[in-house]
């Protein structure tokens, strides 16, 4: 069987985003692997049909997982859809499939590889599907920050990483008795951590960290931001010693675009409208909203809302458009008037999915995401802690 595996580790220098040095097989230099170029000019209908055929051929040997931000022409092929948390649960539970084809981004595929069985192989249909937020925290930076905080005497500090981070960052948390959280379980995980340590060190999403800290009544001035490019993260020793939470200076390029004025504008435009946002949005937006939660929470909230209700949703465009199409008895619109699409999620196109599946059906594993053993072992400890605390 031919295989193009991408091993991810700190040594490989890969972060949560896309590996840059490795490209998918593009020619017949690896015997038997179909080149991606053969797929780029196919028509939509043919791609759809061939994906269905390849799935049928693979049967139970393959499971396709799809994150809610995937485009419609990809999500329609997913066997299971979910937010980051639900998909990690699925990856750890579906041990019958040999192949997990992950329609999502790189850090999700890494987590699936860590949580799945040894006999399973995880495939990311396009290796360029990374996450700009995950790329904002590199292991060396986190380790430097950790050492500096320890030197200041902040030893009762719990590291928590958001799921949107590289495997080596999760492994760092595993090694330091820390944990992983997602947007759907950040509050119980913060609760767990605050019962064990005085302070939290949260990375890489400043906003999810602050929004969750506020839920625990932690004052804004006791949550300081650590900028890895500055000495002591840009803080004084006193600020760090007084802080309850040290927040990494990272953000989502999609959710970071929503502004408080968008909330005001939508309320003025549509009297009675409810504002529902993802907690990766900045605090100024979340604090003005009616509800906030993960993508799974957003979907459930709209589904259960009464007919005739109006919703402005602050999250990725593909999901908001899908909700608007699915619930025609309700009014659903994007919170901001301009496009907010996750460009890296969008990299997973039907062409790549078909290319991966047809190669798999012929016994050729392409774009495998493989986390090195040592990183996977520690990252799994942090992920398993998360899965156990619900
Ligand atoms: P959830 O899947 O936790 O809702 O997070 C959204 C996201 O940004 C995934 O990258
Ligand atoms: Fe990363 Fe934001 Fe895209 Fe999620 S939506 S994958 S956090 S860039």
Short mmCIF file of C-alpha atoms and ligand atoms in Angstrom, two decimals:
data_model
loop_
_atom_site.label_atom_id
_atom_site.label_comp_id
_atom_site.label_asym_id
_atom_site.label_seq_id
_atom_site.Cartn_x
_atom_site.Cartn_y
_atom_site.Cartn_z
CA UNK A 1 0.00 0.00 0.00
CA UNK A 2 1.35 3.45 -0.91
CA UNK A 3 1.17 6.17 1.69
CA UNK A 4 1.95 9.89 1.84
CA UNK A 5 2.04 10.48 5.57
CA UNK A 6 2.74 13.83 7.17
CA UNK A 7 4.30 13.27 10.55
CA UNK A 8 3.69 16.19 12.82
CA UNK A 9 5.90 16.92 15.78
CA UNK A 10 7.82 19.82 17.20
CA UNK A 11 10.90 18.54 15.47
CA UNK A 12 9.14 18.76 12.15
CA UNK A 13 8.48 22.40 13.00
CA UNK A 14 4.83 22.09 12.13
CA UNK A 15 2.27 24.09 13.95
CA UNK A 16 -1.51 23.88 13.95
CA UNK A 17 -1.56 25.21 10.45
CA UNK A 18 -0.58 23.62 7.21
CA UNK A 19 2.74 21.97 6.59
CA UNK A 20 4.54 23.96 3.95
CA UNK A 21 7.29 21.64 2.81
CA UNK A 22 5.14 18.69 1.87
CA UNK A 23 2.80 18.67 -1.08
CA UNK A 24 0.32 16.00 -2.03
CA UNK A 25 1.36 13.51 -4.67
CA UNK A 26 0.91 15.34 -7.95
CA UNK A 27 2.42 13.00 -10.48
CA UNK A 28 2.84 9.38 -11.19
CA UNK A 29 6.23 9.34 -9.46
CA UNK A 30 4.64 7.39 -6.62
CA UNK A 31 3.37 4.37 -8.45
CA UNK A 32 -0.36 3.99 -8.38
CA UNK A 33 -1.30 7.27 -6.70
CA UNK A 34 -3.79 9.23 -8.72
CA UNK A 35 -2.55 12.82 -9.25
CA UNK A 36 -4.67 15.66 -7.85
CA UNK A 37 -4.36 17.52 -11.16
CA UNK A 38 -6.68 14.97 -12.76
CA UNK A 39 -9.48 16.19 -10.49
CA UNK A 40 -9.28 19.93 -10.85
CA UNK A 41 -11.44 20.32 -13.95
CA UNK A 42 -14.20 17.84 -13.23
CA UNK A 43 -17.82 18.99 -13.21
CA UNK A 44 -19.81 19.25 -9.97
CA UNK A 45 -22.23 16.44 -10.81
CA UNK A 46 -19.45 14.04 -11.77
CA UNK A 47 -17.55 14.81 -8.53
CA UNK A 48 -20.68 14.21 -6.46
CA UNK A 49 -21.39 10.87 -8.16
CA UNK A 50 -17.82 9.65 -7.91
CA UNK A 51 -17.60 10.57 -4.20
CA UNK A 52 -20.72 8.51 -3.58
CA UNK A 53 -19.28 5.59 -5.57
CA UNK A 54 -15.93 5.71 -3.74
CA UNK A 55 -17.74 5.83 -0.39
CA UNK A 56 -19.79 2.83 -1.37
CA UNK A 57 -16.70 0.94 -2.45
CA UNK A 58 -14.95 1.71 0.85
CA UNK A 59 -18.04 0.90 2.91
CA UNK A 60 -17.44 0.71 6.66
CA UNK A 61 -13.69 1.05 6.16
CA UNK A 62 -14.08 4.83 5.90
CA UNK A 63 -15.81 7.43 8.03
CA UNK A 64 -16.00 11.03 6.88
CA UNK A 65 -16.11 13.62 9.68
CA UNK A 66 -17.22 17.15 8.81
CA UNK A 67 -16.90 20.31 10.88
CA UNK A 68 -19.90 22.65 10.75
CA UNK A 69 -17.86 25.31 8.91
CA UNK A 70 -17.37 23.11 5.88
CA UNK A 71 -19.03 24.19 2.67
CA UNK A 72 -22.34 22.59 1.63
CA UNK A 73 -20.85 20.60 -1.25
CA UNK A 74 -18.47 18.90 1.20
CA UNK A 75 -20.62 18.59 4.33
CA UNK A 76 -23.26 16.74 2.30
CA UNK A 77 -20.84 13.79 2.11
CA UNK A 78 -20.01 13.67 5.84
CA UNK A 79 -21.14 10.63 7.81
CA UNK A 80 -20.92 12.63 11.03
CA UNK A 81 -20.90 16.36 11.57
CA UNK A 82 -20.12 18.31 14.70
CA UNK A 83 -18.21 21.00 16.52
CA UNK A 84 -14.60 20.42 17.54
CA UNK A 85 -15.65 18.64 20.72
CA UNK A 86 -18.22 16.33 19.16
CA UNK A 87 -15.83 15.39 16.36
CA UNK A 88 -13.08 14.54 18.85
CA UNK A 89 -15.55 12.29 20.67
CA UNK A 90 -16.43 10.63 17.37
CA UNK A 91 -12.77 10.11 16.50
CA UNK A 92 -12.18 8.38 19.82
CA UNK A 93 -15.32 6.23 19.51
CA UNK A 94 -15.40 5.06 15.87
CA UNK A 95 -12.79 2.35 15.99
CA UNK A 96 -14.34 0.19 13.28
CA UNK A 97 -13.28 2.39 10.34
CA UNK A 98 -9.73 2.00 8.97
CA UNK A 99 -9.73 5.52 7.56
CA UNK A 100 -11.00 8.74 9.09
CA UNK A 101 -11.26 11.38 6.39
CA UNK A 102 -11.37 14.68 8.22
CA UNK A 103 -13.16 17.52 6.50
CA UNK A 104 -11.97 20.23 8.84
CA UNK A 105 -8.59 21.74 9.61
CA UNK A 106 -5.15 20.44 10.52
CA UNK A 107 -5.40 20.62 14.34
CA UNK A 108 -8.66 18.64 14.21
CA UNK A 109 -7.08 15.92 12.08
CA UNK A 110 -4.13 15.76 14.50
CA UNK A 111 -6.50 15.35 17.45
CA UNK A 112 -8.39 12.64 15.57
CA UNK A 113 -5.10 10.81 14.96
CA UNK A 114 -4.21 11.04 18.65
CA UNK A 115 -7.62 9.83 19.81
CA UNK A 116 -8.25 7.13 17.23
CA UNK A 117 -7.00 3.54 17.36
CA UNK A 118 -3.50 2.52 16.26
CA UNK A 119 -4.89 0.71 13.22
CA UNK A 120 -6.72 3.83 11.99
CA UNK A 121 -5.33 6.38 9.58
CA UNK A 122 -6.49 9.99 9.47
CA UNK A 123 -6.60 11.84 6.18
CA UNK A 124 -6.87 15.59 5.64
CA UNK A 125 -8.00 16.08 2.02
CA UNK A 126 -5.98 19.31 1.62
CA UNK A 127 -2.83 19.80 3.67
CA UNK A 128 -3.15 23.57 3.34
CA UNK A 129 -6.27 23.54 5.55
CA UNK A 130 -4.68 25.02 8.65
CA UNK A 131 -5.87 27.50 11.26
CA UNK A 132 -4.37 30.97 11.63
CA UNK A 133 -5.25 31.03 15.34
CA UNK A 134 -3.46 27.75 16.03
CA UNK A 135 -0.40 29.17 14.27
CA UNK A 136 -0.30 32.08 16.74
CA UNK A 137 1.12 29.94 19.56
CA UNK A 138 4.33 28.08 18.80
CA UNK A 139 5.73 25.63 21.31
CA UNK A 140 9.01 27.51 21.88
CA UNK A 141 7.03 30.67 22.64
CA UNK A 142 4.74 28.90 25.08
CA UNK A 143 7.69 27.24 26.81
CA UNK A 144 9.53 30.56 27.14
CA UNK A 145 6.43 32.21 28.60
CA UNK A 146 5.92 29.32 31.00
CA UNK A 147 9.52 29.53 32.26
CA UNK A 148 9.28 33.28 32.77
CA UNK A 149 6.03 32.91 34.71
CA UNK A 150 7.55 30.17 36.87
CA UNK A 151 10.60 32.36 37.55
CA UNK A 152 8.26 35.07 38.83
CA UNK A 153 6.99 32.59 41.38
CA UNK A 154 3.67 31.87 39.65
CA UNK A 155 3.90 28.18 40.35
CA UNK A 156 0.20 27.56 41.04
CA UNK A 157 -0.53 28.00 37.35
CA UNK A 158 -2.62 25.63 35.19
CA UNK A 159 -1.93 25.53 31.45
CA UNK A 160 -5.07 25.16 29.33
CA UNK A 161 -4.97 25.03 25.59
CA UNK A 162 -7.90 25.57 23.30
CA UNK A 163 -8.48 22.66 20.93
CA UNK A 164 -7.41 25.03 18.15
CA UNK A 165 -3.71 24.43 18.74
CA UNK A 166 -0.96 22.18 17.45
CA UNK A 167 -0.47 18.71 18.91
CA UNK A 168 2.82 19.74 20.53
CA UNK A 169 1.02 22.49 22.47
CA UNK A 170 -1.51 19.94 23.69
CA UNK A 171 1.41 17.71 24.67
CA UNK A 172 2.88 20.63 26.64
CA UNK A 173 -0.36 20.77 28.64
CA UNK A 174 -0.29 17.01 29.13
CA UNK A 175 3.24 17.23 30.57
CA UNK A 176 2.32 20.07 32.94
CA UNK A 177 -0.86 18.55 34.38
CA UNK A 178 -2.93 20.82 32.16
CA UNK A 179 -5.82 20.17 29.85
CA UNK A 180 -7.44 20.91 26.48
CA UNK A 181 -10.82 22.61 26.13
CA UNK A 182 -13.15 23.44 23.27
CA UNK A 183 -15.66 26.24 22.91
CA UNK A 184 -18.40 23.92 24.16
CA UNK A 185 -16.72 22.88 27.41
CA UNK A 186 -14.46 25.82 28.32
CA UNK A 187 -16.54 26.64 31.43
CA UNK A 188 -16.42 23.17 33.07
CA UNK A 189 -12.73 22.91 32.23
CA UNK A 190 -11.98 26.34 33.75
CA UNK A 191 -13.94 25.25 36.80
CA UNK A 192 -11.89 22.06 37.04
CA UNK A 193 -8.64 24.01 36.67
CA UNK A 194 -9.54 26.79 39.12
CA UNK A 195 -10.27 24.18 41.79
CA UNK A 196 -6.72 22.86 41.40
CA UNK A 197 -4.57 25.94 40.75
CA UNK A 198 -4.80 29.62 41.68
CA UNK A 199 -4.17 30.90 38.18
CA UNK A 200 -4.71 29.84 34.58
CA UNK A 201 -2.48 30.23 31.57
CA UNK A 202 -4.77 30.00 28.53
CA UNK A 203 -3.71 29.84 24.89
CA UNK A 204 -4.01 30.57 22.02
CA UNK A 205 -7.42 32.39 21.96
CA UNK A 206 -7.44 35.54 24.04
CA UNK A 207 -11.15 36.05 23.49
CA UNK A 208 -12.47 32.62 24.45
CA UNK A 209 -10.27 32.84 27.55
CA UNK A 210 -11.60 36.25 28.57
CA UNK A 211 -15.23 35.39 27.80
CA UNK A 212 -14.95 32.26 29.92
CA UNK A 213 -13.11 34.04 32.76
CA UNK A 214 -15.94 36.59 32.95
CA UNK A 215 -18.40 33.73 33.54
CA UNK A 216 -16.46 32.96 36.72
CA UNK A 217 -16.70 36.56 37.89
CA UNK A 218 -13.01 37.24 37.28
CA UNK A 219 -12.58 41.00 36.80
CA UNK A 220 -11.25 42.11 33.41
CA UNK A 221 -8.17 43.70 34.98
CA UNK A 222 -7.23 40.35 36.51
CA UNK A 223 -6.98 38.84 33.04
CA UNK A 224 -3.79 40.05 31.39
CA UNK A 225 -2.69 39.45 27.82
CA UNK A 226 0.63 37.78 27.04
CA UNK A 227 2.16 39.05 23.81
CA UNK A 228 4.93 36.57 22.93
CA UNK A 229 6.87 39.26 21.05
CA UNK A 230 7.35 41.39 24.17
CA UNK A 231 9.36 41.07 27.37
CA UNK A 232 7.18 39.47 30.05
CA UNK A 233 4.47 39.35 27.43
CA UNK A 234 4.18 43.16 27.66
CA UNK A 235 3.24 43.13 31.36
CA UNK A 236 4.84 44.30 34.57
CA UNK A 237 5.76 41.76 37.24
CA UNK A 238 3.04 43.20 39.43
CA UNK A 239 0.34 42.81 36.75
CA UNK A 240 1.31 39.18 36.26
CA UNK A 241 1.39 38.47 39.99
CA UNK A 242 -2.08 40.00 40.42
CA UNK A 243 -3.57 38.22 37.42
CA UNK A 244 -5.92 35.24 37.76
CA UNK A 245 -5.70 34.40 34.07
CA UNK A 246 -2.85 34.99 31.66
CA UNK A 247 -4.35 35.07 28.15
CA UNK A 248 -2.28 34.40 25.06
CA UNK A 249 -2.48 37.12 22.44
CA UNK A 250 -4.16 35.09 19.72
CA UNK A 251 -7.44 35.34 17.88
CA UNK A 252 -9.57 33.88 15.13
CA UNK A 253 -9.36 35.83 11.89
CA UNK A 254 -13.03 35.08 11.21
CA UNK A 255 -14.61 35.83 14.60
CA UNK A 256 -12.21 38.71 15.23
CA UNK A 257 -13.98 40.65 12.50
CA UNK A 258 -17.24 41.02 14.41
CA UNK A 259 -17.49 44.38 16.18
CA UNK A 260 -19.75 45.74 18.93
CA UNK A 261 -21.20 48.20 16.41
CA UNK A 262 -22.47 45.24 14.32
CA UNK A 263 -24.64 44.24 17.30
CA UNK A 264 -26.03 47.78 17.59
CA UNK A 265 -26.65 47.99 13.84
CA UNK A 266 -28.54 44.68 13.67
CA UNK A 267 -30.68 45.59 16.68
CA UNK A 268 -31.56 48.92 15.07
CA UNK A 269 -32.24 47.31 11.69
CA UNK A 270 -34.41 44.44 12.98
CA UNK A 271 -36.21 45.31 16.24
CA UNK A 272 -36.56 42.24 18.47
CA UNK A 273 -33.71 40.35 16.79
CA UNK A 274 -31.62 38.02 18.99
CA UNK A 275 -27.87 38.13 18.78
CA UNK A 276 -26.18 34.73 18.94
CA UNK A 277 -22.39 34.56 18.72
CA UNK A 278 -19.45 32.20 19.02
CA UNK A 279 -17.24 32.80 22.11
CA UNK A 280 -14.21 33.32 19.86
CA UNK A 281 -15.73 36.79 19.26
CA UNK A 282 -14.21 39.62 21.27
CA UNK A 283 -15.62 40.38 24.73
CA UNK A 284 -17.23 43.65 23.55
CA UNK A 285 -19.35 41.62 21.11
CA UNK A 286 -20.12 38.69 23.40
CA UNK A 287 -21.13 40.96 26.28
CA UNK A 288 -23.67 42.74 24.03
CA UNK A 289 -25.09 39.50 22.62
CA UNK A 290 -28.10 37.56 23.93
CA UNK A 291 -26.44 34.14 23.78
CA UNK A 292 -23.06 32.67 23.00
CA UNK A 293 -21.78 29.16 22.46
CA UNK A 294 -20.04 26.68 20.18
CA UNK A 295 -21.20 25.89 16.67
CA UNK A 296 -23.19 22.93 17.99
CA UNK A 297 -24.91 25.25 20.50
CA UNK A 298 -25.66 27.79 17.77
CA UNK A 299 -27.26 25.11 15.56
CA UNK A 300 -29.36 23.75 18.42
CA UNK A 301 -30.48 27.21 19.55
CA UNK A 302 -31.75 28.17 16.09
CA UNK A 303 -33.38 24.76 15.58
CA UNK A 304 -35.30 25.09 18.84
CA UNK A 305 -36.25 28.76 18.37
CA UNK A 306 -39.92 29.57 17.67
CA UNK A 307 -41.09 30.15 14.10
CA UNK A 308 -40.99 33.83 13.23
CA UNK A 309 -38.04 34.59 15.51
CA UNK A 310 -35.14 36.65 14.17
CA UNK A 311 -31.45 35.87 14.65
CA UNK A 312 -28.21 37.62 13.82
CA UNK A 313 -25.43 35.07 14.12
CA UNK A 314 -21.78 35.91 14.70
CA UNK A 315 -19.91 32.95 13.28
CA UNK A 316 -18.57 31.51 10.03
CA UNK A 317 -20.53 32.28 6.88
CA UNK A 318 -21.07 28.74 5.54
CA UNK A 319 -22.77 27.72 8.76
CA UNK A 320 -24.94 30.86 8.94
CA UNK A 321 -26.05 30.45 5.31
CA UNK A 322 -26.89 26.79 5.96
CA UNK A 323 -28.97 27.72 9.01
CA UNK A 324 -30.83 30.37 7.02
CA UNK A 325 -31.62 27.83 4.28
CA UNK A 326 -32.62 25.12 6.74
CA UNK A 327 -34.95 27.27 8.86
CA UNK A 328 -37.04 29.20 6.40
CA UNK A 329 -39.71 29.77 9.08
CA UNK A 330 -37.19 31.95 10.96
CA UNK A 331 -35.09 34.90 9.91
CA UNK A 332 -31.37 34.12 10.17
CA UNK A 333 -28.68 36.55 9.06
CA UNK A 334 -24.96 37.08 9.55
CA UNK A 335 -24.09 39.54 12.31
CA UNK A 336 -21.73 41.56 10.09
CA UNK A 337 -22.70 42.76 6.62
CA UNK A 338 -19.40 41.69 5.03
CA UNK A 339 -18.18 38.17 4.31
CA UNK A 340 -16.82 36.13 7.23
CA UNK A 341 -15.66 32.86 5.78
CA UNK A 342 -12.92 30.65 7.15
CA UNK A 343 -10.58 30.54 4.16
CA UNK A 344 -8.67 27.51 5.42
CA UNK A 345 -11.79 25.43 6.12
CA UNK A 346 -12.79 26.32 2.55
CA UNK A 347 -9.61 24.66 1.26
CA UNK A 348 -11.35 21.30 1.65
CA UNK A 349 -13.08 21.18 -1.71
CA UNK A 350 -15.09 18.31 -3.22
CA UNK A 351 -12.19 17.74 -5.64
CA UNK A 352 -9.77 17.01 -2.77
CA UNK A 353 -12.28 14.83 -1.03
CA UNK A 354 -12.83 12.77 -4.18
CA UNK A 355 -9.07 12.55 -4.77
CA UNK A 356 -8.52 11.21 -1.22
CA UNK A 357 -11.37 8.72 -1.41
CA UNK A 358 -10.54 7.27 -4.82
CA UNK A 359 -6.94 6.82 -3.78
CA UNK A 360 -8.07 5.14 -0.56
CA UNK A 361 -10.40 2.86 -2.50
CA UNK A 362 -7.36 1.74 -4.50
CA UNK A 363 -5.32 1.16 -1.34
CA UNK A 364 -3.28 4.37 -1.50
CA UNK A 365 -3.33 6.50 1.64
CA UNK A 366 -2.73 10.13 0.70
CA UNK A 367 -2.36 13.15 3.02
CA UNK A 368 -2.21 11.08 6.17
CA UNK A 369 -1.83 13.15 9.33
CA UNK A 370 0.36 11.33 11.78
CA UNK A 371 1.45 12.80 15.09
CA UNK A 372 4.76 11.41 16.35
CA UNK A 373 4.46 8.93 19.18
CA UNK A 374 5.95 10.98 22.00
CA UNK A 375 3.89 14.09 21.19
CA UNK A 376 0.76 11.98 20.76
CA UNK A 377 1.26 10.26 24.12
CA UNK A 378 1.35 13.52 26.09
CA UNK A 379 -1.30 15.26 23.99
CA UNK A 380 -3.62 12.31 24.57
CA UNK A 381 -3.26 12.76 28.33
CA UNK A 382 -4.51 16.35 28.03
CA UNK A 383 -7.28 15.37 25.59
CA UNK A 384 -8.41 12.42 27.71
CA UNK A 385 -8.62 14.72 30.75
CA UNK A 386 -10.93 16.93 28.72
CA UNK A 387 -13.10 14.03 27.56
CA UNK A 388 -13.42 12.81 31.15
CA UNK A 389 -14.57 16.18 32.53
CA UNK A 390 -18.03 16.89 31.17
P1 LIG B 1 -16.26 24.87 17.64
O1 LIG B 1 -16.15 23.76 16.69
O2 LIG B 1 -15.76 24.48 18.99
O3 LIG B 1 -17.56 25.52 17.68
O4 LIG B 1 -15.18 25.99 17.18
C1 LIG B 1 -15.26 26.68 16.06
C2 LIG B 1 -13.97 26.81 15.38
O5 LIG B 1 -13.43 27.83 15.24
C3 LIG B 1 -13.36 25.64 14.84
O6 LIG B 1 -12.20 26.01 14.28
FE1 LIG B 2 -9.19 28.73 12.88
FE2 LIG B 2 -11.04 30.66 13.06
FE3 LIG B 2 -10.99 29.08 10.92
FE4 LIG B 2 -11.75 28.10 13.30
S1 LIG B 2 -12.81 29.66 12.10
S2 LIG B 2 -10.36 27.14 11.84
S3 LIG B 2 -10.41 29.30 14.67
S4 LIG B 2 -9.37 30.54 11.56
#
